[in-house]
Coordinates of C-alpha atoms and ligand atoms in Angstrom, one line a residue:
X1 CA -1.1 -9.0 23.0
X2 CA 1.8 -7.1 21.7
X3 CA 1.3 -3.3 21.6
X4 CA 2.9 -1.5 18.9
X5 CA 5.4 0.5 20.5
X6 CA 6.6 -2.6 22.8
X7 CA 7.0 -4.6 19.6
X8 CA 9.2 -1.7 17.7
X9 CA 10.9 -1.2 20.7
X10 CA 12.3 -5.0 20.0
X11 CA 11.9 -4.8 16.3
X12 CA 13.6 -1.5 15.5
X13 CA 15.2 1.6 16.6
X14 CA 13.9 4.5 18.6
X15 CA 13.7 7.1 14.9
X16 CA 11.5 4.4 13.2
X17 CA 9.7 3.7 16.3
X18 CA 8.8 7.7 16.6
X19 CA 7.6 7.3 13.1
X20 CA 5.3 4.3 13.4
X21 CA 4.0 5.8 16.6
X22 CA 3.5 9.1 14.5
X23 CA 1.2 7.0 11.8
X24 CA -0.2 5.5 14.5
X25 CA -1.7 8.7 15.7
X26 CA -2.8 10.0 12.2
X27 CA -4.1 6.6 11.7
X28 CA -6.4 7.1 14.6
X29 CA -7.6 10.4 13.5
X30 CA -8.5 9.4 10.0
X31 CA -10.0 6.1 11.0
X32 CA -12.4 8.0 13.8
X33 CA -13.4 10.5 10.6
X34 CA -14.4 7.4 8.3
X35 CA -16.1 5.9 11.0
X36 CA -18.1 8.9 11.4
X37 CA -19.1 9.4 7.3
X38 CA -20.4 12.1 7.0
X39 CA -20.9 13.4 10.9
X40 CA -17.4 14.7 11.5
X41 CA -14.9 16.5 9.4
X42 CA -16.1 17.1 5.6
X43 CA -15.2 14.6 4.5
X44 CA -17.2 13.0 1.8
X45 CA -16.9 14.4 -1.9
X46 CA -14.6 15.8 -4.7
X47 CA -12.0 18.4 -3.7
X48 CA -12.3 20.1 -6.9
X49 CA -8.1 19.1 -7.4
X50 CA -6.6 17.1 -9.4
X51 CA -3.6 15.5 -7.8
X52 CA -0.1 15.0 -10.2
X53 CA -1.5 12.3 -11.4
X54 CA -4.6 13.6 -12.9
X55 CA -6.5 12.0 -10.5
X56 CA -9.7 13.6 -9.0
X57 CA -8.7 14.9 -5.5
X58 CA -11.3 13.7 -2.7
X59 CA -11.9 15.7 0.2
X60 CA -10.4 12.7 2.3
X61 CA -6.7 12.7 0.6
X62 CA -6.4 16.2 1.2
X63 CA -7.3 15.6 4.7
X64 CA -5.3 12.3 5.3
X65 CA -2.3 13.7 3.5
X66 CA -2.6 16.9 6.0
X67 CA -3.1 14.5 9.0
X68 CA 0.0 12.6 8.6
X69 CA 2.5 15.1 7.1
X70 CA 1.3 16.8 10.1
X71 CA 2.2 13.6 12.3
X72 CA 5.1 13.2 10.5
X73 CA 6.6 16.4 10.7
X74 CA 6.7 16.3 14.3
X75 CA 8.4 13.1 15.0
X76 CA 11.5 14.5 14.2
X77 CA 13.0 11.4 12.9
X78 CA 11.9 12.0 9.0
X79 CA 13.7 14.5 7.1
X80 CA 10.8 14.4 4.1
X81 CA 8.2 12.8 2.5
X82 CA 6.9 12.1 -0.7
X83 CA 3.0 12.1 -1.2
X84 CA 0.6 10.8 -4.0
X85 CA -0.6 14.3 -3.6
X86 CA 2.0 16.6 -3.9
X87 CA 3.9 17.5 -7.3
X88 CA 7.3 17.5 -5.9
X89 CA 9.0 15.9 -2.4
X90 CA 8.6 18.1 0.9
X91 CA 11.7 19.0 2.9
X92 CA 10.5 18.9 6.2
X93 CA 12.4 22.1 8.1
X94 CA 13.9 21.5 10.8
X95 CA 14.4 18.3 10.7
X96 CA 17.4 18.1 8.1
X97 CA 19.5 16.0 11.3
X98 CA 16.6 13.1 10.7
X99 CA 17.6 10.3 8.8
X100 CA 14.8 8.9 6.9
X101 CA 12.5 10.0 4.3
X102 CA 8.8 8.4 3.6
X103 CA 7.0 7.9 0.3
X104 CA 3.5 7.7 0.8
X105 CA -0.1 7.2 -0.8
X106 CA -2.2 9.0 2.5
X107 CA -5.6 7.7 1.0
X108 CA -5.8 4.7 -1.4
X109 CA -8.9 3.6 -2.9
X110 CA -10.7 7.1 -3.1
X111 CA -13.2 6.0 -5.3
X112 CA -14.6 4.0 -2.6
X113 CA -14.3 7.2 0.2
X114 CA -18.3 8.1 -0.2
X115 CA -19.6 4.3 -0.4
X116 CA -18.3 2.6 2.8
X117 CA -15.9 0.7 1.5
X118 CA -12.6 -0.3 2.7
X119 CA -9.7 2.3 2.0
X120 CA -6.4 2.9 3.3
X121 CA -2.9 4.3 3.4
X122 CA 0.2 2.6 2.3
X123 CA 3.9 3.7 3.3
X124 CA 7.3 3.2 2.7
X125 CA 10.4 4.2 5.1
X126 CA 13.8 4.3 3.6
X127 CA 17.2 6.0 4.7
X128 CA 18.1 8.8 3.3
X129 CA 21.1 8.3 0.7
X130 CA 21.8 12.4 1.3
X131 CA 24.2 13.5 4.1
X132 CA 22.3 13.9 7.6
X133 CA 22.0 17.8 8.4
X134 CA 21.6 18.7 4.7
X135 CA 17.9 19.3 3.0
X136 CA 17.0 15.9 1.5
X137 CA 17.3 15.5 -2.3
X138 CA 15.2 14.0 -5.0
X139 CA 17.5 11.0 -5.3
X140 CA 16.8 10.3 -1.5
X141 CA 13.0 9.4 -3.0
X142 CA 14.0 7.6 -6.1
X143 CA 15.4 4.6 -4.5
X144 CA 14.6 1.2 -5.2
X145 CA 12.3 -0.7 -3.5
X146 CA 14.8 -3.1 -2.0
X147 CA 16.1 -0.1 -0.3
X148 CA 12.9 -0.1 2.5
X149 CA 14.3 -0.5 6.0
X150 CA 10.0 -0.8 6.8
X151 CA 6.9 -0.7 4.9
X152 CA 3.1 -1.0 6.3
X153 CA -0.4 0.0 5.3
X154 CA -3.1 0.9 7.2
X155 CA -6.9 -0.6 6.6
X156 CA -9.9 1.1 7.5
X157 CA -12.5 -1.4 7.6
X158 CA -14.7 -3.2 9.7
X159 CA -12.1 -2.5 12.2
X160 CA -8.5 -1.1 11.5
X161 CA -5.7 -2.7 11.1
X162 CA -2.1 -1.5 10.5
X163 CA 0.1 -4.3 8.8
X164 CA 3.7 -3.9 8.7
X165 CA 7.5 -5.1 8.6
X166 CA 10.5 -4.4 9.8
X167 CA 12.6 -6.3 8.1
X168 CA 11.6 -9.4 10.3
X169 CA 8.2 -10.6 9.0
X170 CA 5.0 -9.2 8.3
X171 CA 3.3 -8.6 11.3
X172 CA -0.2 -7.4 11.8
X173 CA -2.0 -5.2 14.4
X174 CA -5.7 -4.1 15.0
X175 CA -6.7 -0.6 16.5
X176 CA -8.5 -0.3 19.8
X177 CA -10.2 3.1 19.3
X178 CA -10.6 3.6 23.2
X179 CA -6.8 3.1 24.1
X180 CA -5.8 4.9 20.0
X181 CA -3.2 2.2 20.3
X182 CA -2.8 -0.7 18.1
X183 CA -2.1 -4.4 19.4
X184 CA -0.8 -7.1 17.5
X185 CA -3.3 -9.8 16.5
X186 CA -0.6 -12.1 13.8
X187 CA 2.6 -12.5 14.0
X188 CA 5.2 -13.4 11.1
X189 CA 2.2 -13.8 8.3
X190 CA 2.8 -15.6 5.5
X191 CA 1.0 -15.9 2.0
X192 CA -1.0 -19.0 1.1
X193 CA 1.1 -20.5 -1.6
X194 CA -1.7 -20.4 -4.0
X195 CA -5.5 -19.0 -3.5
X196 CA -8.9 -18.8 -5.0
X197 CA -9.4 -15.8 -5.8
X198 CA -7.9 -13.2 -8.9
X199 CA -8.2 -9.5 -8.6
X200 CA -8.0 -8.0 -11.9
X201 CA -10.5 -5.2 -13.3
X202 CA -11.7 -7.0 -16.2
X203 CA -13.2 -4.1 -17.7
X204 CA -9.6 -3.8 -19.6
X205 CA -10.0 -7.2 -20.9
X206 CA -9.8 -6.5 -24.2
X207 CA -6.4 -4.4 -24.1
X208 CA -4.6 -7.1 -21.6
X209 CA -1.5 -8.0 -23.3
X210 CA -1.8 -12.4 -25.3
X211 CA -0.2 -13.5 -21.8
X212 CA -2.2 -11.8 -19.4
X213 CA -5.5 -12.8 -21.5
X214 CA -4.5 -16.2 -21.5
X215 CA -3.6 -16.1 -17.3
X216 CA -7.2 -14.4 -16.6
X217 CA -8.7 -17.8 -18.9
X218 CA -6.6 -19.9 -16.8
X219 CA -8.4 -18.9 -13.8
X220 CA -11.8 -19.2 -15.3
X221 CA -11.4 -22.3 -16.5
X222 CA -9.6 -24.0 -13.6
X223 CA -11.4 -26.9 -12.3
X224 CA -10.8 -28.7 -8.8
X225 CA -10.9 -32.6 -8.8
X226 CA -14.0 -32.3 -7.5
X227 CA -15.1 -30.4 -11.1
X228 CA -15.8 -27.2 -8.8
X229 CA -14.0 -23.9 -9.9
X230 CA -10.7 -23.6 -8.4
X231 CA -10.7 -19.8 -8.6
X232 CA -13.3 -17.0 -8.6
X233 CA -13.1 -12.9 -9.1
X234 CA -13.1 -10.5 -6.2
X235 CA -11.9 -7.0 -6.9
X236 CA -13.1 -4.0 -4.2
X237 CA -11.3 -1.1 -5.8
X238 CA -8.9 -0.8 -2.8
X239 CA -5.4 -2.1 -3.3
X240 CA -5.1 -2.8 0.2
X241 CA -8.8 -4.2 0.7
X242 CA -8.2 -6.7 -2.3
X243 CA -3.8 -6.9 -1.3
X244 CA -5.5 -7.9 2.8
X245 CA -7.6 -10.7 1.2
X246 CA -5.0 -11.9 -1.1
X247 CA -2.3 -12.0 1.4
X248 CA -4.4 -14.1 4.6
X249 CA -6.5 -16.2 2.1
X250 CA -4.3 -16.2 -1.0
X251 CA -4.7 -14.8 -4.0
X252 CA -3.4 -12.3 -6.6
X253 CA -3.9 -9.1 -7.4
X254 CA -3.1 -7.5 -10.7
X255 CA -3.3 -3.9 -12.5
X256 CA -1.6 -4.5 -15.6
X257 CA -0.9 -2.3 -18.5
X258 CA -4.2 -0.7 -20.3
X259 CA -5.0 1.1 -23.0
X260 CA -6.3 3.9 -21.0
X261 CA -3.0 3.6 -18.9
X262 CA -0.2 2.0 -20.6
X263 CA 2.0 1.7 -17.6
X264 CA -0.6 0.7 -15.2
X265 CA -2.7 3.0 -13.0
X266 CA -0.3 2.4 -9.9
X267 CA 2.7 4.4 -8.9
X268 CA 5.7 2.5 -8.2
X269 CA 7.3 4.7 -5.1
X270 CA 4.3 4.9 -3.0
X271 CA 2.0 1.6 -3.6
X272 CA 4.5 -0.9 -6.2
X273 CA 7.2 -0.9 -3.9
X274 CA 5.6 -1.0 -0.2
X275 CA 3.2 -3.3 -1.2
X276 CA 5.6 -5.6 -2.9
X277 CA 7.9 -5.3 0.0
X278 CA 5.6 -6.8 2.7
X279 CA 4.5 -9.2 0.3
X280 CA 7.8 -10.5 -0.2
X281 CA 8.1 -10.5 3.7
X282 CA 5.1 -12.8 3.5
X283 CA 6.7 -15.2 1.3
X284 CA 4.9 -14.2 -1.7
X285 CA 6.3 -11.6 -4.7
X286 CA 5.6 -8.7 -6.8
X287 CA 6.4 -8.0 -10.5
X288 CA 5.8 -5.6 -13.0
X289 CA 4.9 -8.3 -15.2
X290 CA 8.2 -9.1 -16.2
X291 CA 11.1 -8.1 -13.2
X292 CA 10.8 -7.9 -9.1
X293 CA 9.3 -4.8 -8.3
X294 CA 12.1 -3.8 -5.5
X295 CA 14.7 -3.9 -8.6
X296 CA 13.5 -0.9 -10.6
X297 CA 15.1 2.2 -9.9
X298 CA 12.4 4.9 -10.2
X299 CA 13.2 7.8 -12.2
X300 CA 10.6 10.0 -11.6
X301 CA 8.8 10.5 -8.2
X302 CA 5.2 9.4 -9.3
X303 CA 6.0 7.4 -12.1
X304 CA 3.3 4.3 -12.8
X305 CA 4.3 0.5 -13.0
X306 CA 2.1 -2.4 -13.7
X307 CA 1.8 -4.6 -10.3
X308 CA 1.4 -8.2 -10.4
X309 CA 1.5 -9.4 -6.5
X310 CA 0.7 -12.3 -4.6
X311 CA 0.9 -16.3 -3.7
X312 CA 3.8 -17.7 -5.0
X313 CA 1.6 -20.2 -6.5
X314 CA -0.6 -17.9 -8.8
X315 CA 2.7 -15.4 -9.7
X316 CA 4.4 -18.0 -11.3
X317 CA 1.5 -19.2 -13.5
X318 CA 0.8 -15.6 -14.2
X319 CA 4.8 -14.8 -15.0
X320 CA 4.7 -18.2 -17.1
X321 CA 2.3 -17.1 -19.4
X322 CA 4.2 -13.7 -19.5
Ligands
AHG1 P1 -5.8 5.7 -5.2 O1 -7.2 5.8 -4.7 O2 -4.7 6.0 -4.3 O3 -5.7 6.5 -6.5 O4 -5.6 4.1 -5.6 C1 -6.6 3.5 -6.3 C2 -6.1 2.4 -7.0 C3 -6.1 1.1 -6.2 O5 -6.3 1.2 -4.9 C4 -7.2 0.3 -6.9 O6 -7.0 -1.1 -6.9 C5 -7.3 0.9 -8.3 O7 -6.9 2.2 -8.2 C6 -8.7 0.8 -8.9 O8 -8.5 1.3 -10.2 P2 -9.7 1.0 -11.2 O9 -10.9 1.7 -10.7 O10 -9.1 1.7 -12.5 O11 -9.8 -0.5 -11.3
MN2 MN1 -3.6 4.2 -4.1
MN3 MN1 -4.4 7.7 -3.0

């Protein structure tokens, strides 16, 4: 099997290699402390922040987003990074001769840190559009998504896996804990054309726009020839949990405009358009419910977009209705 460094070493250059092998090491740190809940590191629980979102900080963002800026930092080959939970972009000193910056969610699906559920942290890696040796800009983080030179996430789970692109398909790679080194278990991955299952938080039913309603009926009452259901619900509360499933068995995966959040819950820079750049990778596609994902230019650093993403299949009967 293919370790990770031995595959970036054919797949990319030696500065983005330094970086996945960077996340690679954070990824091993915050995977061993949620395999130890509640043993290790404290972990578990509210931080008593609110991020710049308004979200609730938990004690394992803060942690996760110290663990990799940490990692990160030191590589050498990123000049900044922009973090779900930080206000504003971080120059990284020293490193103003680097030529890529990182948008980053360090911790996603924090409302399922405390109850063993999946989580995990999603990434973006673009060049920066500001001159090398200068101290990166704002504009070198509002770029759009089609921008990515690589993307991955990481999923801690039953076991973790880090699943990424360079470019050249979506490849995915499982941790082994003993050698902290990741191995590649699937190779150029691609998305079910259609699926069985929707994951949408139905809770916001009743503010879905006439379109989305009548998309969410669809999939209720789709029959197979055989009269079974063709679809059925599955929503973990972990955009990469419920993204993984979707994207080996099919599926798609929607956080549409609320009334509680009437551009969505997601933030485009650090989930939208990492996410919806390996899924395109994988043959699949990712929308804001009406254009690609990768074609909005972001205008502000944590600014939220709706996210439709997934089969091919599924996306087009959900854009139809739209
Ligand atoms: P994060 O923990 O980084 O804020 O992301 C959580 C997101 C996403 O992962 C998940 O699908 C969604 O929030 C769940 O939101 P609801 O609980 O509102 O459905
Ligand atoms: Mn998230
Ligand atoms: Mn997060």
């Amino acid at each position: 099997m293919t370790e990770l460094n031995e595959f970036l070493a054919s797949e990319s250059n030696a500065a983005i290699a330094s970086i996945f092998k960077a996340i690679e090491q954070a990824s091993f740190i915050v995977s061993k402390e949620v395999s130890y809940q509640g043993l290790g590191a404290d972990i578990l629980g509210a931080q008593g922040s609110e991020n710049s979102t308004g979200d609730q900080q938990q004690k394992l963002d803060v942690f996760a987003d110290h663990v990799f800026e940490r990692a990160l930092r030191n590589c050498g080959s990123v000049a900044g990074w922009a973090s779900e939970e930080a206000d504003e972009f971080v120059a990284f000193e020293g490193c103003e001769n680097a030529e890529y910056v990182i948008a980053i969610d360090p911790l996603d699906g924090s409302s399922n840190i405390d109850v063993n559920v999946s989580i995990g942290t999603i990434f973006g890696i673009y060049k920066r559009l500001s001159p090398t040796g200068t101290t990166v800009q704002l504009q070198d983080f509002l770029q759009p998504g089609r921008n990515q030179v690589a993307a991955g996430y990481v999923l801690y789970s039953v076991s973790t896996q880090m699943v990424l692109s360079t470019g050249n398909g979506l490849h995915i790679f499982t941790l082994e804990p003993y050698k902290k080194q990741f191995h590649r278990v699937a190779d150029h991955v691609k998305v079910p054309a259609d699926g069985k299952c929707y994951s949408i938080n139905e809770v916001n039913f009743d503010d879905f726009a006439p379109a989305l309603k009548d998309f969410v009926q669809y999939c209720r009452d789709k029959k197979q020839e055989n009269g079974k259901r063709k679809y059925t619900g599955r929503y973990i509360g972990s955009l990469c949990a419920d993204f993984h499933r979707n994207l080996i068995k099919g599926g798609i995966y929607i956080y549409p405009a609320t009334g509680e959040a009437p551009n969505g819950k997601l933030r485009l820079v650090y989930e939208g358009n990492p996410m919806t750049y390996l899924m395109a990778q994988a043959g699949g596609y990712g929308t804001d419910g009406v254009q690609d994902i990768l074609e909005i230019v972001p205008t502000q650093l944590h600014q939220k977009c709706p996210l439709y993403i997934g089969s091919p299949v599924m996306m087009n009967e959900a854009m139809k209705q739209a």
